[in-house]
């Protein structure tokens, strides 16, 4: 999470402040955590009546207070402004409260006045960072991350003994070679900003598995298996083509016009010939179909009978 750049605030202030009072030195930037408070001090001359005005970015009037009178407080700041002895306190600061403040003191009985200028940089405190690892070949990449915080910076350190200095790297990401792990196996990351700092738990670097050098069986299987499948498919297609070619090229002689001699082969077994050996025409003899016997005609003589003979 980011807020306004404090250096940018200072540059803008120099341009803004030089228009009113070119000889006034620029105030320092005060860093305040979110939820904190800041006191704007001032001094007065004796028991003279005076008026105090606190403004934000020279346009927003936060509070006006006349000595020994109730203060007038902007409704957006109610409950956050306290008038104390020789100071005005602003409570519960938020990120949006970063900017320029001006406190003007004017005396009611005199024409003299005094003013003070302030620059506040409100930042969110960092949370305890966590470390993630990523193994890449012979190196390991460590990444540090803090989920909360404004303008967060990161510092890597190695656990003692670490020689002249334990400081390892500046920045959220560091890459370490496995060959360098013999001197220290524990690393910590510190997240910090202007208002807070937190350190991670120590990381034991050997938690990242180191793959031994040698033959990579996973890669070999990824290469061999597709090759075997492709070779099997080619052999199967060739056998199918050979079988179809053998059947198409076999001659089919015709014998009796009804059944032909057919040679059957499947490319693996020896040819088998089927003929009409048992279905050849049988000769016709007179064993069953002998000539029909001759039938002699029979003559019947007509006899006539007379009734008178009785």
Coordinates of C-alpha atoms in Angstrom, one line a residue:
X1 CA 0.0 0.0 0.0
X2 CA 1.4 3.4 -1.0
X3 CA 0.7 6.9 0.0
X4 CA 2.1 10.3 -1.1
X5 CA 5.8 10.4 -1.6
X6 CA 7.3 12.5 1.3
X7 CA 10.0 14.0 -1.0
X8 CA 7.3 15.1 -3.4
X9 CA 5.5 16.8 -0.4
X10 CA 8.6 18.7 0.4
X11 CA 9.2 19.9 -3.1
X12 CA 5.6 21.1 -3.4
X13 CA 5.9 22.8 0.0
X14 CA 9.1 24.7 -1.2
X15 CA 7.2 26.0 -4.2
X16 CA 4.1 26.9 -2.1
X17 CA 5.9 28.3 0.9
X18 CA 8.3 30.5 -1.2
X19 CA 5.3 32.5 -2.5
X20 CA 4.4 33.7 1.0
X21 CA 7.7 33.8 2.9
X22 CA 10.8 33.3 0.7
X23 CA 13.2 33.6 3.7
X24 CA 11.5 30.9 5.8
X25 CA 13.3 27.6 6.0
X26 CA 11.3 24.5 5.1
X27 CA 10.1 22.4 8.0
X28 CA 11.1 18.8 8.4
X29 CA 8.8 15.9 7.6
X30 CA 7.2 14.3 10.6
X31 CA 6.3 10.6 10.2
X32 CA 3.2 9.5 12.1
X33 CA 1.6 6.0 12.2
X34 CA -2.0 5.5 11.2
X35 CA -4.1 6.0 14.3
X36 CA -1.5 8.2 16.0
X37 CA -1.7 11.9 17.0
X38 CA 0.3 15.0 16.5
X39 CA 0.6 18.2 18.5
X40 CA 1.0 21.6 17.0
X41 CA 2.7 23.8 19.5
X42 CA 2.7 27.6 19.7
X43 CA 3.8 30.3 22.2
X44 CA 2.0 33.5 23.3
X45 CA 3.1 36.7 24.8
X46 CA 1.9 36.9 28.4
X47 CA -1.9 37.1 29.1
X48 CA -2.8 38.8 25.8
X49 CA -5.9 37.7 24.0
X50 CA -5.1 35.9 20.8
X51 CA -6.7 33.8 18.1
X52 CA -5.3 30.5 16.8
X53 CA -6.2 29.1 13.3
X54 CA -5.1 25.6 12.2
X55 CA -5.3 25.0 8.4
X56 CA -4.7 21.9 6.3
X57 CA -3.1 22.5 2.8
X58 CA -3.7 26.2 3.3
X59 CA -7.4 25.9 2.3
X60 CA -9.2 23.7 4.9
X61 CA -9.8 25.4 8.2
X62 CA -9.6 22.7 10.9
X63 CA -10.2 24.8 14.1
X64 CA -10.4 28.4 15.2
X65 CA -9.9 29.2 18.8
X66 CA -10.1 32.5 20.6
X67 CA -8.4 32.7 23.9
X68 CA -10.7 31.7 26.8
X69 CA -13.6 31.0 24.4
X70 CA -15.1 27.7 23.0
X71 CA -13.3 26.6 19.8
X72 CA -14.9 26.4 16.4
X73 CA -14.1 22.9 15.0
X74 CA -14.7 21.8 11.4
X75 CA -17.5 19.1 11.3
X76 CA -15.1 16.8 9.5
X77 CA -12.7 16.9 12.4
X78 CA -15.1 16.7 15.3
X79 CA -13.9 14.4 18.1
X80 CA -10.3 14.6 16.8
X81 CA -9.2 18.1 17.9
X82 CA -8.1 18.9 21.4
X83 CA -7.1 22.4 22.7
X84 CA -4.4 22.1 25.3
X85 CA -2.1 24.6 26.9
X86 CA -0.1 26.3 24.1
X87 CA -0.8 23.5 21.6
X88 CA -3.5 22.0 19.4
X89 CA -3.6 18.2 19.2
X90 CA -5.0 16.3 16.2
X91 CA -5.9 12.6 17.0
X92 CA -6.6 9.4 15.0
X93 CA -4.6 10.4 12.0
X94 CA -5.3 8.6 8.7
X95 CA -3.4 8.3 5.4
X96 CA -5.5 11.1 4.0
X97 CA -4.1 13.5 6.7
X98 CA -0.7 13.5 5.1
X99 CA 0.1 17.0 3.9
X100 CA 0.9 20.6 4.9
X101 CA -0.4 22.3 8.1
X102 CA -0.2 25.9 9.1
X103 CA -0.9 27.3 12.6
X104 CA -1.4 31.1 12.7
X105 CA -1.5 33.1 16.0
X106 CA -2.8 36.6 15.9
X107 CA -3.1 38.9 18.9
X108 CA -6.3 40.8 19.3
X109 CA -4.7 43.9 20.9
X110 CA -1.7 44.1 18.7
X111 CA -1.0 43.9 14.9
X112 CA 1.7 41.4 15.4
X113 CA 1.2 37.7 14.6
X114 CA 3.2 34.5 14.3
X115 CA 2.8 31.3 12.4
X116 CA 4.2 27.8 12.2
X117 CA 4.3 25.3 9.3
X118 CA 4.4 21.5 9.5
X119 CA 4.5 18.6 7.1
X120 CA 3.0 15.3 8.2
X121 CA 3.6 12.0 6.5
X122 CA 1.1 9.4 7.9
X123 CA 2.1 5.8 7.2
X124 CA 0.5 2.4 7.9
X125 CA 2.7 0.2 10.1
X126 CA 4.1 -2.9 8.4
X127 CA 2.9 -6.4 9.3
X128 CA 5.1 -9.4 9.9
X129 CA 6.5 -10.5 6.6
X130 CA 6.3 -14.0 5.1
X131 CA 8.9 -15.7 2.9
X132 CA 8.0 -17.8 -0.2
X133 CA 10.5 -20.0 -2.0
X134 CA 10.8 -21.1 -5.7
X135 CA 13.4 -23.6 -6.8
X136 CA 14.8 -23.0 -10.2
X137 CA 17.5 -25.4 -11.3
X138 CA 20.5 -24.9 -9.1
X139 CA 19.2 -21.6 -7.6
X140 CA 16.4 -20.8 -5.2
X141 CA 14.5 -17.5 -5.3
X142 CA 13.3 -16.0 -2.0
X143 CA 10.4 -13.5 -2.0
X144 CA 9.5 -11.4 1.1
X145 CA 6.1 -9.9 1.4
X146 CA 4.3 -7.7 4.1
X147 CA 0.6 -7.6 3.6
X148 CA 0.3 -4.2 5.3
X149 CA 2.4 -1.1 5.4
X150 CA 3.1 2.2 3.5
X151 CA 6.3 2.7 1.6
X152 CA 7.7 -0.7 2.7
X153 CA 11.3 -1.5 2.2
X154 CA 12.9 -5.0 2.6
X155 CA 16.3 -6.2 4.0
X156 CA 17.6 -9.7 3.8
X157 CA 20.0 -11.1 6.4
X158 CA 21.7 -14.4 6.9
X159 CA 21.9 -16.1 10.3
X160 CA 25.3 -16.0 12.1
X161 CA 28.0 -16.9 11.6
X162 CA 28.0 -14.8 8.5
X163 CA 31.4 -13.3 8.3
X164 CA 31.9 -9.5 8.4
X165 CA 28.3 -8.7 7.8
X166 CA 25.0 -10.5 7.9
X167 CA 23.4 -8.1 5.4
X168 CA 22.6 -10.1 2.3
X169 CA 20.4 -8.0 0.0
X170 CA 18.1 -5.0 -0.2
X171 CA 14.8 -5.5 -1.9
X172 CA 11.9 -7.9 -1.7
X173 CA 13.4 -10.7 -3.9
X174 CA 16.8 -12.4 -3.6
X175 CA 18.3 -15.3 -5.6
X176 CA 20.7 -17.7 -3.9
X177 CA 22.8 -20.4 -5.5
X178 CA 22.8 -23.8 -3.8
X179 CA 26.6 -23.8 -3.8
X180 CA 26.5 -20.9 -1.4
X181 CA 24.3 -22.5 1.2
X182 CA 27.2 -24.2 3.0
X183 CA 28.0 -21.0 5.0
X184 CA 24.5 -20.3 6.2
X185 CA 21.2 -22.2 5.9
X186 CA 19.0 -19.7 7.6
X187 CA 17.7 -16.4 6.2
X188 CA 15.5 -13.7 7.6
X189 CA 13.6 -10.8 5.9
X190 CA 12.9 -7.5 7.6
X191 CA 10.1 -5.2 6.4
X192 CA 10.3 -1.6 7.5
X193 CA 9.1 1.9 6.9
X194 CA 9.4 5.2 8.7
X195 CA 7.1 4.3 11.5
X196 CA 7.6 0.5 12.1
X197 CA 9.6 -2.6 11.3
X198 CA 8.9 -6.4 11.5
X199 CA 11.1 -9.4 10.9
X200 CA 10.1 -12.8 9.5
X201 CA 10.7 -16.2 11.0
X202 CA 14.0 -17.7 10.0
X203 CA 13.8 -19.8 6.8
X204 CA 15.8 -23.0 6.6
X205 CA 17.0 -23.0 3.0
X206 CA 17.4 -26.7 2.7
X207 CA 13.7 -27.0 2.9
X208 CA 13.8 -26.5 -0.8
X209 CA 14.5 -29.9 -2.3
X210 CA 17.7 -30.2 -4.3
X211 CA 17.3 -32.5 -7.3
X212 CA 20.4 -34.7 -7.7
X213 CA 22.2 -34.5 -11.0
X214 CA 21.7 -37.5 -13.3
X215 CA 19.2 -39.1 -15.6
X216 CA 15.8 -37.5 -15.5
X217 CA 13.3 -40.4 -15.7
X218 CA 10.3 -38.2 -16.0
X219 CA 11.7 -36.6 -19.2
X220 CA 12.7 -40.0 -20.5
X221 CA 9.2 -41.4 -20.1
X222 CA 7.7 -38.4 -21.7
X223 CA 9.9 -39.1 -24.8
X224 CA 9.7 -42.9 -24.9
X225 CA 6.0 -43.4 -24.4
X226 CA 4.8 -41.3 -27.3
X227 CA 7.5 -42.9 -29.5
X228 CA 6.3 -46.4 -28.7
X229 CA 2.7 -45.5 -29.4
X230 CA 3.6 -44.0 -32.7
X231 CA 5.7 -47.1 -33.7
X232 CA 2.8 -49.4 -32.8
X233 CA 0.4 -47.4 -34.9
X234 CA 2.7 -47.5 -37.9
X235 CA 3.1 -51.3 -37.7
X236 CA -0.6 -51.9 -37.3
X237 CA -1.4 -49.8 -40.4
X238 CA 1.3 -51.6 -42.5
X239 CA -0.1 -55.0 -41.6
X240 CA -3.6 -54.0 -42.5
X241 CA -2.4 -52.8 -45.9
X242 CA -0.4 -56.0 -46.5
X243 CA -3.5 -58.1 -45.7
X244 CA -5.7 -56.2 -48.1
X245 CA -3.1 -56.5 -50.9
X246 CA -2.7 -60.3 -50.5
X247 CA -6.5 -60.8 -50.8
X248 CA -6.8 -58.6 -53.9
X249 CA -3.9 -60.3 -55.8
X250 CA -5.0 -63.9 -55.3
X251 CA -6.4 -65.6 -58.6
X252 CA -9.8 -67.2 -58.6
X253 CA -10.0 -70.0 -61.2
X254 CA -13.5 -71.2 -62.3
X255 CA -14.2 -74.9 -62.6
X256 CA -17.7 -76.0 -63.1
X257 CA -19.4 -72.6 -63.4
X258 CA -20.9 -72.9 -60.0
X259 CA -18.2 -73.5 -57.4
X260 CA -14.7 -72.1 -58.0
X261 CA -11.4 -73.0 -56.5
X262 CA -10.7 -70.3 -53.9
X263 CA -7.4 -69.8 -52.1
X264 CA -7.8 -68.2 -48.7
X265 CA -4.9 -66.6 -46.8
X266 CA -4.7 -64.1 -43.9
X267 CA -1.0 -63.2 -44.4
X268 CA 0.1 -65.4 -41.5
X269 CA -1.3 -68.9 -42.1
X270 CA -0.5 -71.1 -45.1
X271 CA -3.0 -70.9 -48.0
X272 CA -6.0 -73.3 -47.8
X273 CA -7.6 -74.3 -51.1
X274 CA -11.3 -75.2 -51.2
X275 CA -12.5 -77.1 -54.3
X276 CA -15.7 -78.9 -55.5
X277 CA -14.2 -82.4 -55.0
X278 CA -17.3 -83.5 -53.2
X279 CA -19.7 -81.6 -55.4
X280 CA -18.6 -82.9 -58.9
X281 CA -21.4 -84.1 -61.2
X282 CA -22.3 -87.8 -60.6
X283 CA -22.7 -90.0 -63.6
X284 CA -26.3 -91.3 -64.3
X285 CA -26.6 -95.1 -64.6
X286 CA -29.6 -97.5 -65.1
X287 CA -29.3 -98.8 -61.6
X288 CA -32.2 -96.8 -60.6
X289 CA -33.6 -95.5 -63.8
X290 CA -33.9 -98.7 -66.0
X291 CA -36.2 -98.7 -69.1
X292 CA -39.9 -99.1 -68.3
X293 CA -41.3 -102.6 -69.0
X294 CA -43.4 -103.2 -72.1
X295 CA -47.1 -103.7 -71.5
X296 CA -48.9 -106.0 -73.9
X297 CA -52.4 -105.0 -75.0
X298 CA -55.3 -107.1 -73.7
X299 CA -58.2 -107.7 -76.0
X300 CA -61.7 -108.2 -74.5
X301 CA -64.4 -109.8 -76.6
X302 CA -67.9 -108.4 -76.3
X303 CA -70.4 -111.0 -75.3
X304 CA -74.1 -110.4 -75.9
X305 CA -76.8 -112.1 -74.0
X306 CA -80.4 -112.7 -75.2
X307 CA -83.4 -112.7 -73.0
X308 CA -85.1 -115.4 -75.1
X309 CA -82.7 -118.1 -74.2
X310 CA -83.8 -118.2 -70.6

